[in-house]
Tab-separated table of C-alpha atoms in Angstrom:
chain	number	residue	atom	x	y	z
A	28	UNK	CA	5.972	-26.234	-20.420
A	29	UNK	CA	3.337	-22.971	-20.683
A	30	UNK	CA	1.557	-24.006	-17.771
A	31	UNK	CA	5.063	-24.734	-15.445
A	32	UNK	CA	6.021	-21.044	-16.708
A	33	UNK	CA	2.725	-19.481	-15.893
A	34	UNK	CA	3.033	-21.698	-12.319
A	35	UNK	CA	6.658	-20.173	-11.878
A	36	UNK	CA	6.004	-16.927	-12.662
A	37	UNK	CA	6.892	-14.015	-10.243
A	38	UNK	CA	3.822	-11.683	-8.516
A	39	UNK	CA	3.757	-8.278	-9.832
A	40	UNK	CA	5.374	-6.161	-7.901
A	41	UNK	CA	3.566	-4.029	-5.144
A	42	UNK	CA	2.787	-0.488	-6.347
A	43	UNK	CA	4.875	2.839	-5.492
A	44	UNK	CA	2.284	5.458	-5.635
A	45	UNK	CA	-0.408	5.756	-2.649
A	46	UNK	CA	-2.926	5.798	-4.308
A	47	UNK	CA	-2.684	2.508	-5.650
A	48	UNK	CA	-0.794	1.161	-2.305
A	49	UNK	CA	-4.054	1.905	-0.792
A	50	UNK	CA	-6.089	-0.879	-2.475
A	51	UNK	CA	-3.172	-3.035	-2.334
A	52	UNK	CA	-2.924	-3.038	1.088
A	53	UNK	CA	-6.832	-3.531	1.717
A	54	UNK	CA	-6.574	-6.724	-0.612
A	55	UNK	CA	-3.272	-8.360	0.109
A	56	UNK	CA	-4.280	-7.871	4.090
A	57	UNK	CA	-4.368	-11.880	4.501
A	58	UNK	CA	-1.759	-12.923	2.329
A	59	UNK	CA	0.288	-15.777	3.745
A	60	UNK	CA	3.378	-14.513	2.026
A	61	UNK	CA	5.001	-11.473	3.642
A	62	UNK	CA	7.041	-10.188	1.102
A	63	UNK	CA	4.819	-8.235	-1.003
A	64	UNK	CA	3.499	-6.846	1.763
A	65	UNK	CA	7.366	-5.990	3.219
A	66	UNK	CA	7.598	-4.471	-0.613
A	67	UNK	CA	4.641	-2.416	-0.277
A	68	UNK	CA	5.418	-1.216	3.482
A	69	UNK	CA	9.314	-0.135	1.730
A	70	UNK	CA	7.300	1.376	-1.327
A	71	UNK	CA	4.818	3.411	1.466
A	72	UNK	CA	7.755	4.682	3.378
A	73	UNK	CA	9.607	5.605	0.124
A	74	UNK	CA	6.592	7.584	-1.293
A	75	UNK	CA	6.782	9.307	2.123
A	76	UNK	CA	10.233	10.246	2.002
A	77	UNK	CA	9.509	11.627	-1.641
A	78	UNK	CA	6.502	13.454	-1.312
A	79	UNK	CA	5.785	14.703	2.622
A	80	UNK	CA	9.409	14.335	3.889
A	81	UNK	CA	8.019	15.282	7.506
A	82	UNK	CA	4.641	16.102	9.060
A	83	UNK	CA	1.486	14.836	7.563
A	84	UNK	CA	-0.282	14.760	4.571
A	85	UNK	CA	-3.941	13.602	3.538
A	86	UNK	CA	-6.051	13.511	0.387
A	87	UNK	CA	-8.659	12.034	-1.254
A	88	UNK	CA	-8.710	8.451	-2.829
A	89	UNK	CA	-10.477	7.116	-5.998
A	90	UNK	CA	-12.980	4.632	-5.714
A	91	UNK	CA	-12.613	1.049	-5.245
A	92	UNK	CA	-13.736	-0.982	-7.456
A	93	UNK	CA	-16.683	-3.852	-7.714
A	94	UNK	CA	-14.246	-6.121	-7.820
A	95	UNK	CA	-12.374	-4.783	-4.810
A	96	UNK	CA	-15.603	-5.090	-2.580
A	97	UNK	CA	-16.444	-8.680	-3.852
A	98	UNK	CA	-13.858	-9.880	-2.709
A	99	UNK	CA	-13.655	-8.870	0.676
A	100	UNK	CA	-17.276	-10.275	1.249
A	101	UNK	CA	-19.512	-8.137	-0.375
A	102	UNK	CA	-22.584	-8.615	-2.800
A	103	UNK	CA	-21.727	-8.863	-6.377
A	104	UNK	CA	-24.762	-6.266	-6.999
A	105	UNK	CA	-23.319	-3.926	-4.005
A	106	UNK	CA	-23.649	-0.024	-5.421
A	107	UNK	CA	-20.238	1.370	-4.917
A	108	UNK	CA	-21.249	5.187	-7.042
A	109	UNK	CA	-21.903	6.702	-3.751
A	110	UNK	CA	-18.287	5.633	-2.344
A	111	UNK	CA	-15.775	8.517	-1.224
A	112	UNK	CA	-12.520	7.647	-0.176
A	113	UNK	CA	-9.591	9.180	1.605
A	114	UNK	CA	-5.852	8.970	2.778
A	115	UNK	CA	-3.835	10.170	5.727
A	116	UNK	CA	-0.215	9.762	6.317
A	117	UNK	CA	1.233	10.505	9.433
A	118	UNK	CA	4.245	10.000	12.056
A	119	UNK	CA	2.937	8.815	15.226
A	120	UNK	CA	4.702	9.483	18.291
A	121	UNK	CA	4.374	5.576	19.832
A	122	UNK	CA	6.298	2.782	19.467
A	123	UNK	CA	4.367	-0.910	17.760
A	124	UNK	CA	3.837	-2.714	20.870
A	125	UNK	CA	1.864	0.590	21.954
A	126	UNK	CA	-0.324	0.588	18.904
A	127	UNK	CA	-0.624	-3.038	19.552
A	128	UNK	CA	-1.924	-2.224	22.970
A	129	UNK	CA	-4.393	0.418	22.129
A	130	UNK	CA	-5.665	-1.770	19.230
A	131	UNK	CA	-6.817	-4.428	21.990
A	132	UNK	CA	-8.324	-2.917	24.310
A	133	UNK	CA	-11.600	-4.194	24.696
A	134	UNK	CA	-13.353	-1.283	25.878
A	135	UNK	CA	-12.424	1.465	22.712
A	136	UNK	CA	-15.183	3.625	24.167
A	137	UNK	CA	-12.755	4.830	26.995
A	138	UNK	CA	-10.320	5.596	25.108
A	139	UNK	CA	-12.132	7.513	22.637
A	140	UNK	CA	-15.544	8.483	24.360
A	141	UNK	CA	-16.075	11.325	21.660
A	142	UNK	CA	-16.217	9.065	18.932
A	143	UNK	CA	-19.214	6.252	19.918
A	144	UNK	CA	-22.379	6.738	21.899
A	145	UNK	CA	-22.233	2.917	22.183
A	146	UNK	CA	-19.671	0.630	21.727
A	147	UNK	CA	-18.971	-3.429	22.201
A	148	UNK	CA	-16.952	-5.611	20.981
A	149	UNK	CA	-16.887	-9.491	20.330
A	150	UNK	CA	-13.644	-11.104	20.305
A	151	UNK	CA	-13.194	-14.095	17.386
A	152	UNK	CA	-9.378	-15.310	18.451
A	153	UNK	CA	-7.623	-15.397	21.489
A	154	UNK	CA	-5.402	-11.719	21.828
A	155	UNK	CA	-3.398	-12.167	24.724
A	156	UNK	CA	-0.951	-14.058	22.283
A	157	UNK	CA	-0.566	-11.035	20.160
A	158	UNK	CA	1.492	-8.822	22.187
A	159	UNK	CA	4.159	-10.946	23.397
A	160	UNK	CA	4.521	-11.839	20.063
A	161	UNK	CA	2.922	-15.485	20.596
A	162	UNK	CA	0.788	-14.993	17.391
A	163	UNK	CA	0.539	-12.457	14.939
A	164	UNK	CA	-3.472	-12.474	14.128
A	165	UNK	CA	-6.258	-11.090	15.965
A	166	UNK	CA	-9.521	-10.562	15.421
A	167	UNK	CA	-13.162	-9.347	16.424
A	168	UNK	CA	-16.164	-8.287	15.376
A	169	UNK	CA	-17.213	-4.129	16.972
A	170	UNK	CA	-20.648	-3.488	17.608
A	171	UNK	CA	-21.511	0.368	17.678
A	172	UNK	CA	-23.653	3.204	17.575
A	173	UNK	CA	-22.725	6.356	16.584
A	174	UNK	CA	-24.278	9.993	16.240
A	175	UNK	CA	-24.429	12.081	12.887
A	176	UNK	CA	-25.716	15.083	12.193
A	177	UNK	CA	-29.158	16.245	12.871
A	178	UNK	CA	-29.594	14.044	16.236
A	179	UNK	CA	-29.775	11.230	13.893
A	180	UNK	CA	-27.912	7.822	15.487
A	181	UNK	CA	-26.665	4.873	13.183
A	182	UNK	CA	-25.767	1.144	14.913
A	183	UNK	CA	-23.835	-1.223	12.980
A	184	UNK	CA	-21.573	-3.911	12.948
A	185	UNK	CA	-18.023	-3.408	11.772
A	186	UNK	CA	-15.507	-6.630	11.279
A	187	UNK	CA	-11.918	-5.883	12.397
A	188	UNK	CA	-8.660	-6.768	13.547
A	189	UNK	CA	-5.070	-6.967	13.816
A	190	UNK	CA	-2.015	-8.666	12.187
A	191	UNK	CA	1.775	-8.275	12.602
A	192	UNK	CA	3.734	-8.770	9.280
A	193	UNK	CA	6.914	-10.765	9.956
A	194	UNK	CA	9.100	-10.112	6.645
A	195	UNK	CA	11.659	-12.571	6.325
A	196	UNK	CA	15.210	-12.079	7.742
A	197	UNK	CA	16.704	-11.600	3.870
A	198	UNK	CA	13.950	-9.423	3.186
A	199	UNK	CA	15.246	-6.720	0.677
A	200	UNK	CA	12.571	-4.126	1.022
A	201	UNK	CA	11.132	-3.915	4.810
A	202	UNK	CA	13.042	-6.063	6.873
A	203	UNK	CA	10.948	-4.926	10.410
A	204	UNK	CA	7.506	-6.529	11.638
A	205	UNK	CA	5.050	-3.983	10.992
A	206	UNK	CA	1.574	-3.736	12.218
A	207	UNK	CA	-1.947	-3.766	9.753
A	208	UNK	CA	-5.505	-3.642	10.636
A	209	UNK	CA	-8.310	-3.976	8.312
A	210	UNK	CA	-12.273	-3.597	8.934
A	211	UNK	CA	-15.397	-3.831	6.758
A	212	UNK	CA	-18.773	-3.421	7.402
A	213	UNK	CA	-20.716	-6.271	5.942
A	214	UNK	CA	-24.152	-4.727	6.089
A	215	UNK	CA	-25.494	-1.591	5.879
A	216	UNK	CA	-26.283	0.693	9.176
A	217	UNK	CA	-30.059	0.674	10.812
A	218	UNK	CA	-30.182	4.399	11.122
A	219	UNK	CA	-33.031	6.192	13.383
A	220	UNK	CA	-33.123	9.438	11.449
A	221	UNK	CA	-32.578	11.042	8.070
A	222	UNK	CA	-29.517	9.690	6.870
A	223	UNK	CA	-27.819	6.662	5.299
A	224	UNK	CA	-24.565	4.768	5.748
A	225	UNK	CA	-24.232	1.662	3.269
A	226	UNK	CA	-20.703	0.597	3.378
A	227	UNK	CA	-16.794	1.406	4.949
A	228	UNK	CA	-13.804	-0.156	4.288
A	229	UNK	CA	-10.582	1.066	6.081
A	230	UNK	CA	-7.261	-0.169	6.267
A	231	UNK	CA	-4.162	0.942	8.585
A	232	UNK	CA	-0.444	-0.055	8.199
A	233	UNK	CA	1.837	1.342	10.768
A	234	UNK	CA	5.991	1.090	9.974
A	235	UNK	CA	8.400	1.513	12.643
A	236	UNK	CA	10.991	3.578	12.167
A	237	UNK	CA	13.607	5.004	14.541
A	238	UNK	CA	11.873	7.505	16.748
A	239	UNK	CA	8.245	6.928	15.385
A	240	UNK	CA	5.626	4.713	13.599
A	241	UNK	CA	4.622	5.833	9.903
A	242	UNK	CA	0.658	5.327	10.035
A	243	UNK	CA	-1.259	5.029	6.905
A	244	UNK	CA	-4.905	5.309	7.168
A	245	UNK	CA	-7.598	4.691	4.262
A	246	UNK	CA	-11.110	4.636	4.398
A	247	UNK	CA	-13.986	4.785	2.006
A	248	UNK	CA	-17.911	5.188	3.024
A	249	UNK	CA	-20.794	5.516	1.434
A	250	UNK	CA	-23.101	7.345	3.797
A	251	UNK	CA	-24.972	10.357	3.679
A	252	UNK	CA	-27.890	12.728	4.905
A	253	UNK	CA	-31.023	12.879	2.556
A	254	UNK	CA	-30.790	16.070	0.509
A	255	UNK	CA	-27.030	16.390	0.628
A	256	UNK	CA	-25.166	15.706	-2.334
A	257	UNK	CA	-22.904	12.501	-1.543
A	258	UNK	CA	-20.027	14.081	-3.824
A	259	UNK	CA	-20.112	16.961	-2.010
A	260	UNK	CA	-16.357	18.293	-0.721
A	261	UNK	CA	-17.760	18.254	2.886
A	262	UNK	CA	-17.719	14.343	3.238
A	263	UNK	CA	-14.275	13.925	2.121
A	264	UNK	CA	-13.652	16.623	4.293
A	265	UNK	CA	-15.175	15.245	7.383
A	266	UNK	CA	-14.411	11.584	7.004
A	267	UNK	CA	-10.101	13.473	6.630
A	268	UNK	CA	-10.690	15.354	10.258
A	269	UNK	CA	-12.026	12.091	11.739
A	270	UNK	CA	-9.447	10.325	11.180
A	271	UNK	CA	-6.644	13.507	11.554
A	272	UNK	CA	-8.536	13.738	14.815
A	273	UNK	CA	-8.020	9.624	15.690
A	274	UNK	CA	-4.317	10.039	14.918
A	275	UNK	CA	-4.195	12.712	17.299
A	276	UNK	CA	-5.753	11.064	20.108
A	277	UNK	CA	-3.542	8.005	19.337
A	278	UNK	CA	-0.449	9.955	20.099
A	279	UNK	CA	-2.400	11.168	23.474
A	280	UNK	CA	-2.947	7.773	24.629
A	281	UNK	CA	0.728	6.487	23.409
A	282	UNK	CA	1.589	9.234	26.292
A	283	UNK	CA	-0.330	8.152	29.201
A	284	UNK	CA	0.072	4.310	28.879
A	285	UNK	CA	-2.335	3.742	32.324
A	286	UNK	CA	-5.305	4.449	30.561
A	287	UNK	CA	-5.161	1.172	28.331
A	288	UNK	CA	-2.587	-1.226	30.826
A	289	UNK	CA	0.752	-0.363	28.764
C-alpha cells in the first residue's frame, strides 16, 4: 500500500519565483507531460505581472548545480565554480509563429551577422513540420565561431532546438501553446587566444499573450580571459547586454518578415 501511495503521488508543484523557474524550465524542457510546464509558464507570467508589470527586467542567477549539469549530459567531475548566470524578461513585439520562424532559419548568421564570425548548422529532425503545427519538436546541432576580446576567436559546438508546449484543453494554469528552446554545449570551446569558455547552458520560454510574447531568457557560462577575475561584475554584465541586445534584434526581424521567409 506504501509503494501504490508513493506511485500515486502528485509532482511538486512548479516554482513561483524566477529564480528557481529558471532551473525548472532548463530541466523539465523534455518532459512528456505538459502540465507542469503550463504551471510554470502561468507561474512566469504571474511573477511578471507582480514584479516588472511592463518593460523589462534582468538580473543575475545563482548557480546551477552538479546535479543540474549531469543531467543534461555533462561529466559527473564537470567544474561548475566558475559558472555565472543571468535572467532577462522581456515583451517581444512578435507573435509565436514569428519566433517559430526566426528560430529555423538555417542560416542565423544573416540574421544576426554581429553576433558570429562563423556559423553552421546541422539539422537532427525534420522542421518543416514545426510551423504548421505538424510536430512540435525540432532540433539541431550549431556549429560556430565567435570573437572575444583581445582578437581572440573561440569555435564550438552548441546543441539546440525547439519545442511547442501543447497544455491540455482543461489546463488550469496556461491553457495556450507556448514556445521553449534549450541549448548546451557539450564540450568545451578550442579557443586561438588568451581566453577560456568551458560550458553554457541557456534556456528560452516565450508566452503569448494578447498583443505580445513574454520571453524569458537564462543563460549561464563559464568562460573567461586569463587574468580577469571570472566573478567579476563585468561578465554578468556582458553576457545581460548580449542577450538585451538579441531581444532587440528579435523584435527588428519580427518587423521585416522578408529577411527570414515569414
Amino acid at each position: 500500500m506504501f509503494l501504490l501511495m508513493l506511485a500515486c503521488k502528485a509532482p511538486d508543484p512548479a516554482p513561483v519565483e524566477v529564480e528557481e523557474l529558471s532551473s525548472f524550465f532548463l530541466n523539465h524542457y523534455e518532459d512528456e507531460e505538459p502540465e507542469r510546464l503550463a504551471e510554470g509558464a502561468a507561474n512566469l507570467e504571474a511573477w511578471y505581472d507582480s514584479n516588472v508589470g511592463s518593460g523589462d527586467l534582468g538580473g543575475q542567477l545563482e548557480d546551477l548545480s552538479l546535479e543540474d549539469v549531469v543531467a543534461l549530459g555533462m561529466p559527473e567531475d564537470t567544474d561548475i565554480d566558475l559558472m555565472v548566470g543571468v535572467f532577462h524578461l522581456t515583451p517581444q513585439t512578435c507573435t509565436n509563429d514569428q519566433i517559430a520562424g526566426i528560430f529555423l532559419y538555417p542560416d542565423q548568421d544573416e540574421l544576426f551577422p554581429d553576433s558570429y564570425v562563423a556559423y553552421g548548422r546541422d539539422y537532427k529532425t525534420d522542421t518543416d513540420c514545426f510551423r504548421p503545427g505538424d510536430c512540435d519538436a525540432a532540433k539541431w546541432d550549431i556549429n560556430i565561431t565567435t570573437a572575444l576580446a583581445l582578437g581572440t576567436e573561440m569555435t564550438y559546438t552548441l546543441e539546440s532546438g525547439l519545442i511547442r508546449v501543447r497544455p491540455s484543453e482543461e489546463s488550469e494554469t496556461f491553457s495556450e501553446p507556448f514556445l521553449m528552446s534549450r541549448t548546451v554545449m557539450p564540450q568545451a570551446a578550442t579557443v586561438d587566444g588568451q581566453g577560456y569558455f568551458d560550458q553554457s547552458y541557456q534556456i528560452e520560454v516565450f508566452l503569448p499573450r494578447e498583443d505580445d510574447v513574454l520571453h524569458f531568457y537564462a543563460l549561464w557560462n563559464a568562460g573567461g580571459l586569463q587574468g580577469l577575475d571570472p566573478d567579476a561584475p563585468f561578465w554578468k554584465d556582458q553576457y545581460l547586454d548580449s542577450i538585451i541586445e538579441w531581444d532587440e534584434n528579435i523584435d527588428a526581424l519580427c518587423a521585416e518578415p522578408e529577411k527570414w521567409g515569414g
